Amino acid sequence: MNSSLLAIEILVALLGLGVLLADLWVAPAARRGLAYVAATGLLLILTLHGGALAPDDHTAFGGMFLVDALSNFFKGLFLIAAIVVLLIAAGYADRFDGFGEYVALTLFALTGMLLAASANDFILMFVSLELITVTFYVLVSFQRRRQASLEAGVKYLVFGALAAAFMVYGIALIFGAANTTNFYEIAARQDSLGQSPVFLIGLLLTLVGLGFKISAVPFQLWTPDVYQGAPAPTAALLATGSKAAGFVLVVRLAHSVVPEVAARWTALILAFAMATMLYGSLCALAQRSVKRLMGYSSIANAGYILLGVAAAGITGSSAVLYFLAAYVFTTLAAFAVIAQVTAPDDQDDVSVFAGLGRRSPVLATVMTLALVSLAGVPPLAGFFAKFYLFKAAALEVGTSRLFLVAILVACFSVVLSLYYYFNIVRTMYWSAQDAVDRPVRVPMASAIGIAVCVAGMVGIGCFPGGVINMAREAVAGLGSPPPAMHTPAPHTAGTR
């Protein structure tokens, strides 16, 4: 058995089942503790992930499952994101019916993300994405007594089912053309498969499904509605973990499985990137709902990341990974503050942030740092993330002038983002509205989660070298020959 390669995924799934069983015996008043137990368990798994349980460059189950530097990079990111989300969710325990189920479903969604990072086959890719999506159907609509949450769940279900249909049909066409769904086998035959219309149509339909996960135009329609209606912890996990799970597959497909096809489709990817950046930034300008604004911001950021995907190579791919690392910490910090500020009145109009600088200077400072980072102002993580992406695109201007146009569009989008991000900052400190003179209560667990996010956001920004090196190592092996199959050690018969 080579199941040892799935140790991380198995441990997270067992932790989820354990939480689900414990929920049957734990008193309702004590169910908040399940989030602490789950977060502690994930912290231990994250520690193990950095050690003996994170072998490099091995495949399992006939090559369907791959453990390499890229998968290890994203697994660490997913585990950190889930820990922070559970800490934020602990403050929501009184607002959920069945909080133990919420914690367990979060862990199952995390399992899907971990499997997606290691997917080396279209079948496993589809199964892992569906595991993520199905759990989010429930997580989004978990506040069953709140109409907005139910509406968001239905919209996510409809669009998710449509995206899944496109993807499974695309995979069927790919199998019909290639007679295999394994990434390495397809990569070895990409010269001939790249000439097959059936294969190319199948690949395009598969990318439709991934476009839904990363909220790229024209598959982004669900994003603002779902972000606004979903509970804040769920929206945080959607904006970070789920989006990163989509991008790890995009990067692997573009730079390892079909790099020659991706090179021919550079203009198409750049067109999607520009449309996504402009749509997200222009629509965010008029938003009063902060969660909805974060949804459009998420769309714009997907456009920036696609710019790095189009740039290809180690520089472009490592810039994508660095951007995602910075984006996860920054966005989680923003949602952690949103969760605390919007919880008392259960409404997320920007006016609820009025006077936050006086009511809670610490939360206002964290929100300001997060928004400044998202806007790309130095020296925070968001600035270097955009800088590395734009630099990767600039290096490709010699190959196609379309990269220059995309960079100009990206700069225009950044300028637009300054308006809608700093509008919230202005409201917090200099609003003319009558502010609610009420202090904001921050549970200890949420405070720890916020501290982790701020440390990551400032640390990655002020000391980018470490994460950049990790990102370069993670993508250096993309496109390399298949690693050795992981086989158990030969059994040596003992002597009597």
Tab-separated table of C-alpha atoms in Angstrom:
chain	number	residue	atom	x	y	z
A	1	MET	CA	0.000	0.000	0.000
A	2	ASN	CA	1.232	3.487	-0.808
A	3	SER	CA	-1.417	5.259	1.217
A	4	SER	CA	1.297	6.834	3.376
A	5	LEU	CA	1.553	9.554	0.737
A	6	LEU	CA	-2.010	10.569	1.628
A	7	ALA	CA	-1.221	10.845	5.335
A	8	ILE	CA	-2.087	14.554	5.477
A	9	GLU	CA	-5.412	14.079	3.697
A	10	ILE	CA	-6.316	11.011	5.777
A	11	LEU	CA	-5.523	12.779	9.060
A	12	VAL	CA	-7.644	15.813	8.134
A	13	ALA	CA	-10.569	13.587	7.058
A	14	LEU	CA	-10.308	11.555	10.293
A	15	LEU	CA	-10.237	14.788	12.280
A	16	GLY	CA	-13.436	15.847	10.513
A	17	LEU	CA	-15.124	12.536	11.307
A	18	GLY	CA	-13.945	12.796	14.913
A	19	VAL	CA	-15.478	16.262	15.236
A	20	LEU	CA	-18.719	14.992	13.702
A	21	LEU	CA	-18.930	12.150	16.235
A	22	ALA	CA	-17.925	14.365	19.161
A	23	ASP	CA	-20.725	16.750	18.216
A	24	LEU	CA	-23.222	14.031	19.233
A	25	TRP	CA	-22.072	14.084	22.865
A	26	VAL	CA	-20.813	17.620	23.414
A	27	ALA	CA	-23.263	19.975	25.106
A	28	PRO	CA	-24.458	22.842	22.852
A	29	ALA	CA	-22.830	25.412	25.129
A	30	ALA	CA	-19.452	23.720	24.734
A	31	ARG	CA	-19.481	23.224	20.955
A	32	ARG	CA	-17.291	26.269	20.435
A	33	GLY	CA	-14.497	24.077	21.794
A	34	LEU	CA	-14.768	21.809	18.727
A	35	ALA	CA	-13.311	24.622	16.614
A	36	TYR	CA	-10.389	24.928	19.029
A	37	VAL	CA	-9.803	21.165	18.926
A	38	ALA	CA	-9.938	21.144	15.117
A	39	ALA	CA	-7.588	24.136	14.854
A	40	THR	CA	-5.137	22.494	17.257
A	41	GLY	CA	-5.311	19.256	15.277
A	42	LEU	CA	-4.612	21.115	12.035
A	43	LEU	CA	-1.688	22.890	13.682
A	44	LEU	CA	-0.187	19.508	14.583
A	45	ILE	CA	-0.795	18.234	11.035
A	46	LEU	CA	0.840	21.388	9.654
A	47	THR	CA	3.871	20.695	11.842
A	48	LEU	CA	4.005	17.120	10.588
A	49	HIS	CA	3.568	18.354	7.019
A	50	GLY	CA	6.843	20.247	7.311
A	51	GLY	CA	8.595	17.089	8.433
A	52	ALA	CA	8.417	13.395	7.828
A	53	LEU	CA	4.957	13.334	6.261
A	54	ALA	CA	5.885	15.583	3.350
A	55	PRO	CA	7.989	13.479	0.965
A	56	ASP	CA	8.836	15.038	-2.400
A	57	ASP	CA	8.287	13.764	-5.936
A	58	HIS	CA	6.361	10.547	-5.507
A	59	THR	CA	3.178	9.279	-7.088
A	60	ALA	CA	0.570	6.887	-5.796
A	61	PHE	CA	-2.461	4.956	-6.990
A	62	GLY	CA	-1.265	4.437	-10.529
A	63	GLY	CA	0.065	7.974	-10.861
A	64	MET	CA	-3.255	9.650	-10.011
A	65	PHE	CA	-1.890	11.213	-6.829
A	66	LEU	CA	1.309	13.263	-6.881
A	67	VAL	CA	3.330	14.616	-3.986
A	68	ASP	CA	5.817	17.229	-5.151
A	69	ALA	CA	7.118	20.632	-4.113
A	70	LEU	CA	4.145	22.432	-5.705
A	71	SER	CA	1.575	20.336	-3.836
A	72	ASN	CA	3.479	20.730	-0.553
A	73	PHE	CA	3.557	24.536	-0.956
A	74	PHE	CA	-0.206	24.731	-1.431
A	75	LYS	CA	-0.984	22.189	1.295
A	76	GLY	CA	0.811	24.364	3.823
A	77	LEU	CA	-1.170	27.359	2.599
A	78	PHE	CA	-4.499	25.488	2.811
A	79	LEU	CA	-3.796	24.278	6.351
A	80	ILE	CA	-2.932	27.794	7.561
A	81	ALA	CA	-6.065	29.223	5.923
A	82	ALA	CA	-8.287	26.563	7.517
A	83	ILE	CA	-6.784	27.152	10.980
A	84	VAL	CA	-7.481	30.880	10.766
A	85	VAL	CA	-11.006	30.313	9.420
A	86	LEU	CA	-11.801	27.932	12.300
A	87	LEU	CA	-10.580	30.521	14.805
A	88	ILE	CA	-12.814	33.142	13.176
A	89	ALA	CA	-15.724	30.682	13.092
A	90	ALA	CA	-15.399	30.046	16.848
A	91	GLY	CA	-16.860	33.500	17.360
A	92	TYR	CA	-19.869	32.442	15.278
A	93	ALA	CA	-20.678	29.333	17.323
A	94	ASP	CA	-23.777	30.908	18.869
A	95	ARG	CA	-25.107	31.950	15.449
A	96	PHE	CA	-24.977	28.488	13.849
A	97	ASP	CA	-27.415	25.645	14.407
A	98	GLY	CA	-25.139	22.631	14.618
A	99	PHE	CA	-21.734	24.245	14.965
A	100	GLY	CA	-19.988	20.867	15.109
A	101	GLU	CA	-21.271	20.077	11.617
A	102	TYR	CA	-19.916	23.412	10.395
A	103	VAL	CA	-16.448	22.582	11.738
A	104	ALA	CA	-16.561	19.080	10.240
A	105	LEU	CA	-17.648	20.392	6.821
A	106	THR	CA	-14.816	22.927	6.888
A	107	LEU	CA	-12.379	20.064	7.455
A	108	PHE	CA	-13.929	18.049	4.601
A	109	ALA	CA	-13.607	21.069	2.294
A	110	LEU	CA	-9.972	21.285	3.364
A	111	THR	CA	-9.536	17.618	2.452
A	112	GLY	CA	-10.765	18.398	-1.041
A	113	MET	CA	-8.291	21.284	-1.332
A	114	LEU	CA	-5.419	19.047	-0.224
A	115	LEU	CA	-6.411	16.408	-2.799
A	116	ALA	CA	-6.654	19.074	-5.510
A	117	ALA	CA	-3.083	20.157	-4.776
A	118	SER	CA	-1.901	16.591	-5.433
A	119	ALA	CA	-4.220	15.752	-8.335
A	120	ASN	CA	-2.279	14.246	-11.220
A	121	ASP	CA	-5.266	12.949	-13.110
A	122	PHE	CA	-8.403	14.588	-14.483
A	123	ILE	CA	-10.598	12.128	-12.547
A	124	LEU	CA	-9.001	12.961	-9.192
A	125	MET	CA	-9.083	16.649	-10.128
A	126	PHE	CA	-12.847	16.459	-10.727
A	127	VAL	CA	-13.512	14.467	-7.544
A	128	SER	CA	-11.470	16.818	-5.364
A	129	LEU	CA	-13.122	19.917	-6.833
A	130	GLU	CA	-16.566	18.392	-6.300
A	131	LEU	CA	-15.670	17.557	-2.690
A	132	ILE	CA	-14.806	21.233	-2.199
A	133	THR	CA	-17.890	22.480	-4.030
A	134	VAL	CA	-20.443	20.158	-2.397
A	135	THR	CA	-19.258	21.039	1.099
A	136	PHE	CA	-19.456	24.720	0.216
A	137	TYR	CA	-23.077	24.284	-0.923
A	138	VAL	CA	-23.853	23.557	2.739
A	139	LEU	CA	-21.355	25.969	4.293
A	140	VAL	CA	-22.686	28.909	2.270
A	141	SER	CA	-26.306	28.259	3.284
A	142	PHE	CA	-25.481	27.141	6.823
A	143	GLN	CA	-27.469	29.952	8.471
A	144	ARG	CA	-30.740	28.278	7.588
A	145	ARG	CA	-32.895	30.932	9.290
A	146	ARG	CA	-31.314	33.730	7.212
A	147	GLN	CA	-32.816	34.253	3.760
A	148	ALA	CA	-29.665	35.807	2.254
A	149	SER	CA	-27.642	32.754	3.240
A	150	LEU	CA	-30.169	30.377	1.657
A	151	GLU	CA	-30.314	32.422	-1.554
A	152	ALA	CA	-26.514	32.434	-1.758
A	153	GLY	CA	-26.465	28.657	-1.295
A	154	VAL	CA	-28.974	28.131	-4.119
A	155	LYS	CA	-27.047	30.419	-6.481
A	156	TYR	CA	-23.792	28.648	-5.673
A	157	LEU	CA	-25.510	25.291	-6.231
A	158	VAL	CA	-26.897	26.296	-9.649
A	159	PHE	CA	-23.644	27.784	-10.966
A	160	GLY	CA	-21.564	25.023	-9.382
A	161	ALA	CA	-23.677	22.300	-11.021
A	162	LEU	CA	-23.372	24.052	-14.389
A	163	ALA	CA	-19.587	24.325	-14.041
A	164	ALA	CA	-19.342	20.671	-13.016
A	165	ALA	CA	-21.344	19.653	-16.097
A	166	PHE	CA	-18.957	21.561	-18.375
A	167	MET	CA	-15.945	20.037	-16.657
A	168	VAL	CA	-17.112	16.427	-16.727
A	169	TYR	CA	-18.068	16.757	-20.393
A	170	GLY	CA	-14.639	18.237	-21.117
A	171	ILE	CA	-12.912	15.376	-19.290
A	172	ALA	CA	-14.966	12.886	-21.315
A	173	LEU	CA	-13.762	14.512	-24.549
A	174	ILE	CA	-10.152	14.518	-23.306
A	175	PHE	CA	-10.411	10.805	-22.511
A	176	GLY	CA	-11.967	10.165	-25.883
A	177	ALA	CA	-9.053	11.851	-27.651
A	178	ALA	CA	-6.169	10.717	-25.432
A	179	ASN	CA	-7.500	7.377	-24.101
A	180	THR	CA	-6.114	8.405	-20.723
A	181	THR	CA	-6.788	10.992	-18.036
A	182	ASN	CA	-3.326	10.885	-16.441
A	183	PHE	CA	-1.459	14.193	-16.544
A	184	TYR	CA	1.963	12.675	-17.265
A	185	GLU	CA	0.688	10.475	-20.087
A	186	ILE	CA	-1.088	13.437	-21.668
A	187	ALA	CA	2.005	15.629	-21.256
A	188	ALA	CA	4.111	13.028	-23.051
A	189	ARG	CA	1.728	13.122	-26.053
A	190	GLN	CA	0.870	16.819	-26.099
A	191	ASP	CA	2.492	17.300	-29.543
A	192	SER	CA	-0.077	15.074	-31.232
A	193	LEU	CA	-2.960	15.800	-28.848
A	194	GLY	CA	-2.467	19.536	-29.327
A	195	GLN	CA	-3.571	19.074	-32.940
A	196	SER	CA	-6.769	17.249	-32.006
A	197	PRO	CA	-9.899	19.475	-32.049
A	198	VAL	CA	-11.686	17.050	-29.711
A	199	PHE	CA	-8.877	17.279	-27.154
A	200	LEU	CA	-8.696	21.079	-27.389
A	201	ILE	CA	-12.482	21.446	-26.974
A	202	GLY	CA	-12.345	19.096	-23.991
A	203	LEU	CA	-9.512	21.122	-22.467
A	204	LEU	CA	-11.432	24.353	-23.012
A	205	LEU	CA	-14.553	22.948	-21.325
A	206	THR	CA	-12.433	21.761	-18.402
A	207	LEU	CA	-11.042	25.275	-18.018
A	208	VAL	CA	-14.640	26.530	-17.810
A	209	GLY	CA	-15.012	24.538	-14.598
A	210	LEU	CA	-11.748	25.929	-13.241
A	211	GLY	CA	-12.806	29.439	-14.279
A	212	PHE	CA	-15.808	29.022	-11.979
A	213	LYS	CA	-13.543	28.106	-9.050
A	214	ILE	CA	-11.224	31.092	-9.530
A	215	SER	CA	-14.045	33.568	-10.379
A	216	ALA	CA	-12.632	34.563	-13.763
A	217	VAL	CA	-14.800	36.450	-16.267
A	218	PRO	CA	-17.214	35.272	-17.725
A	219	PHE	CA	-17.741	32.638	-14.996
A	220	GLN	CA	-17.806	35.075	-12.058
A	221	LEU	CA	-21.525	35.884	-11.798
A	222	TRP	CA	-22.012	33.886	-8.603
A	223	THR	CA	-19.183	35.530	-6.663
A	224	PRO	CA	-20.588	38.834	-5.260
A	225	ASP	CA	-23.987	37.330	-4.380
A	226	VAL	CA	-22.464	34.316	-2.627
A	227	TYR	CA	-19.858	36.343	-0.745
A	228	GLN	CA	-22.558	38.707	0.500
A	229	GLY	CA	-24.982	35.998	1.590
A	230	ALA	CA	-22.541	33.487	3.041
A	231	PRO	CA	-21.449	33.610	6.695
A	232	ALA	CA	-18.226	35.620	6.999
A	233	PRO	CA	-15.998	32.592	7.870
A	234	THR	CA	-17.329	30.717	4.829
A	235	ALA	CA	-16.727	33.712	2.562
A	236	ALA	CA	-13.177	33.918	3.926
A	237	LEU	CA	-12.496	30.269	3.058
A	238	LEU	CA	-14.120	30.700	-0.373
A	239	ALA	CA	-11.984	33.750	-1.131
A	240	THR	CA	-8.720	32.109	-0.114
A	241	GLY	CA	-8.598	28.306	0.069
A	242	SER	CA	-11.121	27.541	-2.656
A	243	LYS	CA	-9.612	30.100	-5.038
A	244	ALA	CA	-6.070	28.830	-4.380
A	245	ALA	CA	-7.256	25.248	-5.038
A	246	GLY	CA	-8.477	26.334	-8.459
A	247	PHE	CA	-5.236	28.128	-9.259
A	248	VAL	CA	-2.944	25.236	-8.274
A	249	LEU	CA	-4.721	23.168	-10.930
A	250	VAL	CA	-4.533	25.978	-13.477
A	251	VAL	CA	-0.783	26.330	-12.877
A	252	ARG	CA	-0.210	22.581	-13.070
A	253	LEU	CA	-2.214	22.206	-16.281
A	254	ALA	CA	-0.696	25.258	-17.962
A	255	HIS	CA	2.942	24.657	-17.087
A	256	SER	CA	3.237	20.908	-16.646
A	257	VAL	CA	0.507	19.054	-18.559
A	258	VAL	CA	-0.096	21.103	-21.722
A	259	PRO	CA	2.533	23.891	-21.745
A	260	GLU	CA	2.649	24.027	-25.548
A	261	VAL	CA	-1.117	24.478	-25.810
A	262	ALA	CA	-0.996	27.114	-23.042
A	263	ALA	CA	1.708	28.963	-24.979
A	264	ARG	CA	-0.577	29.043	-28.045
A	265	TRP	CA	-3.445	30.292	-25.875
A	266	THR	CA	-1.469	33.150	-24.293
A	267	ALA	CA	-3.558	35.806	-26.046
A	268	LEU	CA	-6.770	34.113	-24.840
A	269	ILE	CA	-5.507	33.954	-21.224
A	270	LEU	CA	-4.467	37.615	-21.372
A	271	ALA	CA	-7.896	38.575	-22.722
A	272	PHE	CA	-9.562	36.746	-19.810
A	273	ALA	CA	-7.127	38.430	-17.388
A	274	MET	CA	-7.855	41.945	-18.671
A	275	ALA	CA	-11.631	41.404	-18.719
A	276	THR	CA	-11.497	39.972	-15.192
A	277	MET	CA	-9.431	42.850	-13.792
A	278	LEU	CA	-11.617	45.530	-15.370
A	279	TYR	CA	-14.923	43.874	-14.452
A	280	GLY	CA	-13.950	43.342	-10.822
A	281	SER	CA	-12.544	46.829	-10.292
A	282	LEU	CA	-15.279	48.756	-12.125
A	283	CYS	CA	-18.109	46.894	-10.380
A	284	ALA	CA	-16.465	47.322	-6.958
A	285	LEU	CA	-16.553	51.116	-7.302
A	286	ALA	CA	-20.292	51.397	-6.634
A	287	GLN	CA	-20.611	48.861	-3.811
A	288	ARG	CA	-21.961	49.730	-0.374
A	289	SER	CA	-21.852	46.153	0.932
A	290	VAL	CA	-18.351	45.413	2.188
A	291	LYS	CA	-18.671	41.641	1.635
A	292	ARG	CA	-19.959	42.247	-1.884
A	293	LEU	CA	-17.057	44.638	-2.483
A	294	MET	CA	-14.665	41.891	-1.354
A	295	GLY	CA	-16.338	39.600	-3.878
A	296	TYR	CA	-15.613	41.988	-6.737
A	297	SER	CA	-12.135	42.548	-5.327
A	298	SER	CA	-11.653	38.771	-5.458
A	299	ILE	CA	-12.601	38.821	-9.153
A	300	ALA	CA	-10.104	41.619	-9.891
A	301	ASN	CA	-7.354	39.743	-8.060
A	302	ALA	CA	-8.089	36.624	-10.126
A	303	GLY	CA	-7.314	38.760	-13.171
A	304	TYR	CA	-3.930	39.783	-11.734
A	305	ILE	CA	-3.083	36.126	-11.075
A	306	LEU	CA	-4.063	35.129	-14.626
A	307	LEU	CA	-1.494	37.685	-15.803
A	308	GLY	CA	1.163	35.581	-14.068
A	309	VAL	CA	-0.268	32.372	-15.536
A	310	ALA	CA	0.041	33.866	-19.020
A	311	ALA	CA	3.640	34.931	-18.339
A	312	ALA	CA	4.539	31.261	-17.751
A	313	GLY	CA	8.058	30.124	-16.882
A	314	ILE	CA	9.529	29.972	-13.396
A	315	THR	CA	9.273	33.756	-12.948
A	316	GLY	CA	5.567	33.895	-13.803
A	317	SER	CA	4.593	30.742	-11.914
A	318	SER	CA	6.549	31.671	-8.776
A	319	ALA	CA	4.957	35.138	-8.882
A	320	VAL	CA	1.537	33.445	-8.930
A	321	LEU	CA	2.429	31.397	-5.843
A	322	TYR	CA	3.822	34.421	-3.992
A	323	PHE	CA	0.692	36.428	-4.855
A	324	LEU	CA	-1.566	33.661	-3.538
A	325	ALA	CA	0.405	33.412	-0.275
A	326	ALA	CA	0.147	37.173	0.247
A	327	TYR	CA	-3.511	37.179	-0.832
A	328	VAL	CA	-4.486	34.438	1.637
A	329	PHE	CA	-3.095	36.260	4.696
A	330	THR	CA	-4.369	39.669	3.573
A	331	THR	CA	-7.884	38.558	2.669
A	332	LEU	CA	-8.268	36.473	5.823
A	333	ALA	CA	-7.278	39.513	7.909
A	334	ALA	CA	-9.914	41.622	6.138
A	335	PHE	CA	-12.653	39.004	6.591
A	336	ALA	CA	-11.689	38.467	10.244
A	337	VAL	CA	-12.359	42.156	10.907
A	338	ILE	CA	-15.523	42.140	8.768
A	339	ALA	CA	-16.824	39.186	10.795
A	340	GLN	CA	-16.357	41.046	14.095
A	341	VAL	CA	-17.764	44.382	12.930
A	342	THR	CA	-20.809	43.105	11.025
A	343	ALA	CA	-21.858	40.414	13.517
A	344	PRO	CA	-23.879	42.533	16.038
A	345	ASP	CA	-26.348	43.963	13.480
A	346	ASP	CA	-25.972	41.208	10.866
A	347	GLN	CA	-25.569	43.741	8.066
A	348	ASP	CA	-22.464	44.645	6.110
A	349	ASP	CA	-23.155	48.115	4.738
A	350	VAL	CA	-20.015	50.236	4.761
A	351	SER	CA	-21.722	52.543	7.288
A	352	VAL	CA	-21.234	49.939	10.050
A	353	PHE	CA	-17.505	50.741	9.817
A	354	ALA	CA	-18.131	54.414	10.636
A	355	GLY	CA	-16.106	55.445	13.652
A	356	LEU	CA	-14.332	52.083	13.949
A	357	GLY	CA	-11.049	53.947	14.409
A	358	ARG	CA	-12.446	55.299	17.692
A	359	ARG	CA	-14.451	52.264	18.807
A	360	SER	CA	-11.708	49.712	18.159
A	361	PRO	CA	-8.361	51.200	17.096
A	362	VAL	CA	-6.752	47.761	16.808
A	363	LEU	CA	-9.399	46.362	14.426
A	364	ALA	CA	-9.347	49.592	12.410
A	365	THR	CA	-5.558	49.336	12.105
A	366	VAL	CA	-5.746	45.703	10.974
A	367	MET	CA	-8.457	46.511	8.417
A	368	THR	CA	-6.417	49.455	7.152
A	369	LEU	CA	-3.320	47.279	6.765
A	370	ALA	CA	-5.338	44.630	4.896
A	371	LEU	CA	-6.939	47.156	2.530
A	372	VAL	CA	-3.658	48.958	1.939
A	373	SER	CA	-2.040	45.613	1.141
A	374	LEU	CA	-4.872	44.632	-1.226
A	375	ALA	CA	-4.501	47.996	-2.956
A	376	GLY	CA	-0.814	47.278	-3.533
A	377	VAL	CA	0.751	50.006	-1.410
A	378	PRO	CA	4.323	49.309	-0.162
A	379	PRO	CA	5.788	47.821	1.940
A	380	LEU	CA	3.034	45.257	2.617
A	381	ALA	CA	2.650	41.856	0.956
A	382	GLY	CA	0.149	43.042	-1.656
A	383	PHE	CA	2.631	45.500	-3.147
A	384	PHE	CA	5.358	42.926	-3.765
A	385	ALA	CA	2.757	40.420	-4.993
A	386	LYS	CA	1.627	42.784	-7.732
A	387	PHE	CA	5.205	43.926	-8.395
A	388	TYR	CA	6.394	40.372	-9.089
A	389	LEU	CA	3.396	39.631	-11.317
A	390	PHE	CA	3.868	42.819	-13.340
A	391	LYS	CA	7.613	42.138	-13.578
A	392	ALA	CA	6.946	38.619	-14.905
A	393	ALA	CA	4.553	40.050	-17.495
A	394	ALA	CA	7.013	42.817	-18.446
A	395	LEU	CA	9.677	40.212	-19.221
A	396	GLU	CA	7.300	38.752	-21.846
A	397	VAL	CA	6.593	42.034	-23.652
A	398	GLY	CA	9.248	41.136	-26.204
A	399	THR	CA	7.297	38.007	-27.189
A	400	SER	CA	3.903	39.717	-27.446
A	401	ARG	CA	2.846	43.370	-27.276
A	402	LEU	CA	-0.398	42.179	-25.691
A	403	PHE	CA	1.499	41.810	-22.405
A	404	LEU	CA	2.153	45.577	-22.458
A	405	VAL	CA	-1.562	46.245	-22.924
A	406	ALA	CA	-2.366	43.854	-20.070
A	407	ILE	CA	0.108	45.607	-17.750
A	408	LEU	CA	-1.475	48.983	-18.542
A	409	VAL	CA	-4.927	47.546	-17.834
A	410	ALA	CA	-3.627	46.084	-14.569
A	411	CYS	CA	-2.183	49.469	-13.541
A	412	PHE	CA	-5.537	51.121	-14.330
A	413	SER	CA	-7.286	48.477	-12.232
A	414	VAL	CA	-4.902	49.143	-9.332
A	415	VAL	CA	-5.704	52.874	-9.509
A	416	LEU	CA	-9.439	52.083	-9.391
A	417	SER	CA	-8.906	49.800	-6.415
A	418	LEU	CA	-7.350	52.662	-4.449
A	419	TYR	CA	-10.744	54.398	-4.507
A	420	TYR	CA	-12.922	51.561	-3.237
A	421	TYR	CA	-10.432	50.249	-0.683
A	422	PHE	CA	-9.645	53.680	0.752
A	423	ASN	CA	-13.343	54.557	0.880
A	424	ILE	CA	-13.608	52.020	3.726
A	425	VAL	CA	-10.517	53.507	5.407
A	426	ARG	CA	-12.058	56.977	5.133
A	427	THR	CA	-15.303	55.692	6.643
A	428	MET	CA	-13.463	54.167	9.594
A	429	TYR	CA	-11.588	57.338	10.498
A	430	TRP	CA	-13.260	60.354	8.907
A	431	SER	CA	-16.891	59.452	8.301
A	432	ALA	CA	-19.454	62.259	8.431
A	433	GLN	CA	-22.159	59.767	9.385
A	434	ASP	CA	-23.338	59.308	12.942
A	435	ALA	CA	-21.288	56.367	14.135
A	436	VAL	CA	-22.668	53.754	16.511
A	437	ASP	CA	-20.804	54.424	19.729
A	438	ARG	CA	-20.494	50.772	20.664
A	439	PRO	CA	-17.251	48.885	21.365
A	440	VAL	CA	-16.521	45.839	19.208
A	441	ARG	CA	-16.043	42.603	21.124
A	442	VAL	CA	-13.265	40.380	19.762
A	443	PRO	CA	-13.119	36.791	21.082
A	444	MET	CA	-9.667	35.506	22.007
A	445	ALA	CA	-9.703	32.896	19.206
A	446	SER	CA	-10.460	35.544	16.587
A	447	ALA	CA	-7.755	37.771	18.044
A	448	ILE	CA	-5.217	34.955	17.602
A	449	GLY	CA	-6.369	34.412	14.006
A	450	ILE	CA	-6.057	38.131	13.288
A	451	ALA	CA	-2.563	38.206	14.819
A	452	VAL	CA	-1.481	35.302	12.576
A	453	CYS	CA	-2.806	37.115	9.490
A	454	VAL	CA	-1.099	40.391	10.364
A	455	ALA	CA	2.188	38.593	11.028
A	456	GLY	CA	1.932	36.832	7.668
A	457	MET	CA	0.883	39.971	5.800
A	458	VAL	CA	3.672	42.136	7.223
A	459	GLY	CA	6.268	39.347	7.257
A	460	ILE	CA	5.744	38.361	3.613
A	461	GLY	CA	5.819	42.017	2.629
A	462	CYS	CA	8.888	43.101	4.582
A	463	PHE	CA	10.839	39.879	4.031
A	464	PRO	CA	9.669	38.526	0.647
A	465	GLY	CA	12.855	36.583	-0.074
A	466	GLY	CA	11.909	33.478	1.900
A	467	VAL	CA	8.497	32.969	0.279
A	468	ILE	CA	9.885	33.823	-3.174
A	469	ASN	CA	12.540	31.126	-2.772
A	470	MET	CA	9.910	28.620	-1.618
A	471	ALA	CA	7.731	29.527	-4.613
A	472	ARG	CA	10.641	29.133	-7.030
A	473	GLU	CA	11.481	25.719	-5.593
A	474	ALA	CA	7.817	24.720	-5.824
A	475	VAL	CA	7.553	25.451	-9.558
A	476	ALA	CA	11.101	24.466	-10.555
A	477	GLY	CA	10.071	20.853	-11.126
A	478	LEU	CA	7.032	21.585	-13.315
A	479	GLY	CA	7.388	19.919	-16.682
A	480	SER	CA	10.066	17.531	-15.452
A	481	PRO	CA	9.940	13.821	-16.286
A	482	PRO	CA	7.571	11.733	-14.126
A	483	PRO	CA	8.937	10.991	-10.661
A	484	ALA	CA	9.498	7.472	-9.505
A	485	MET	CA	6.448	5.547	-8.471
A	486	HIS	CA	6.259	5.182	-4.727
A	487	THR	CA	6.477	1.542	-3.841
A	488	PRO	CA	6.610	-0.035	-0.424
A	489	ALA	CA	9.926	-1.333	0.791
A	490	PRO	CA	10.515	-4.970	-0.115
A	491	HIS	CA	9.520	-7.321	2.621
A	492	THR	CA	12.398	-9.204	4.126
A	493	ALA	CA	11.488	-12.504	5.617
A	494	GLY	CA	12.590	-12.813	9.190
A	495	THR	CA	14.710	-15.697	10.450
A	496	ARG	CA	13.484	-18.030	13.057
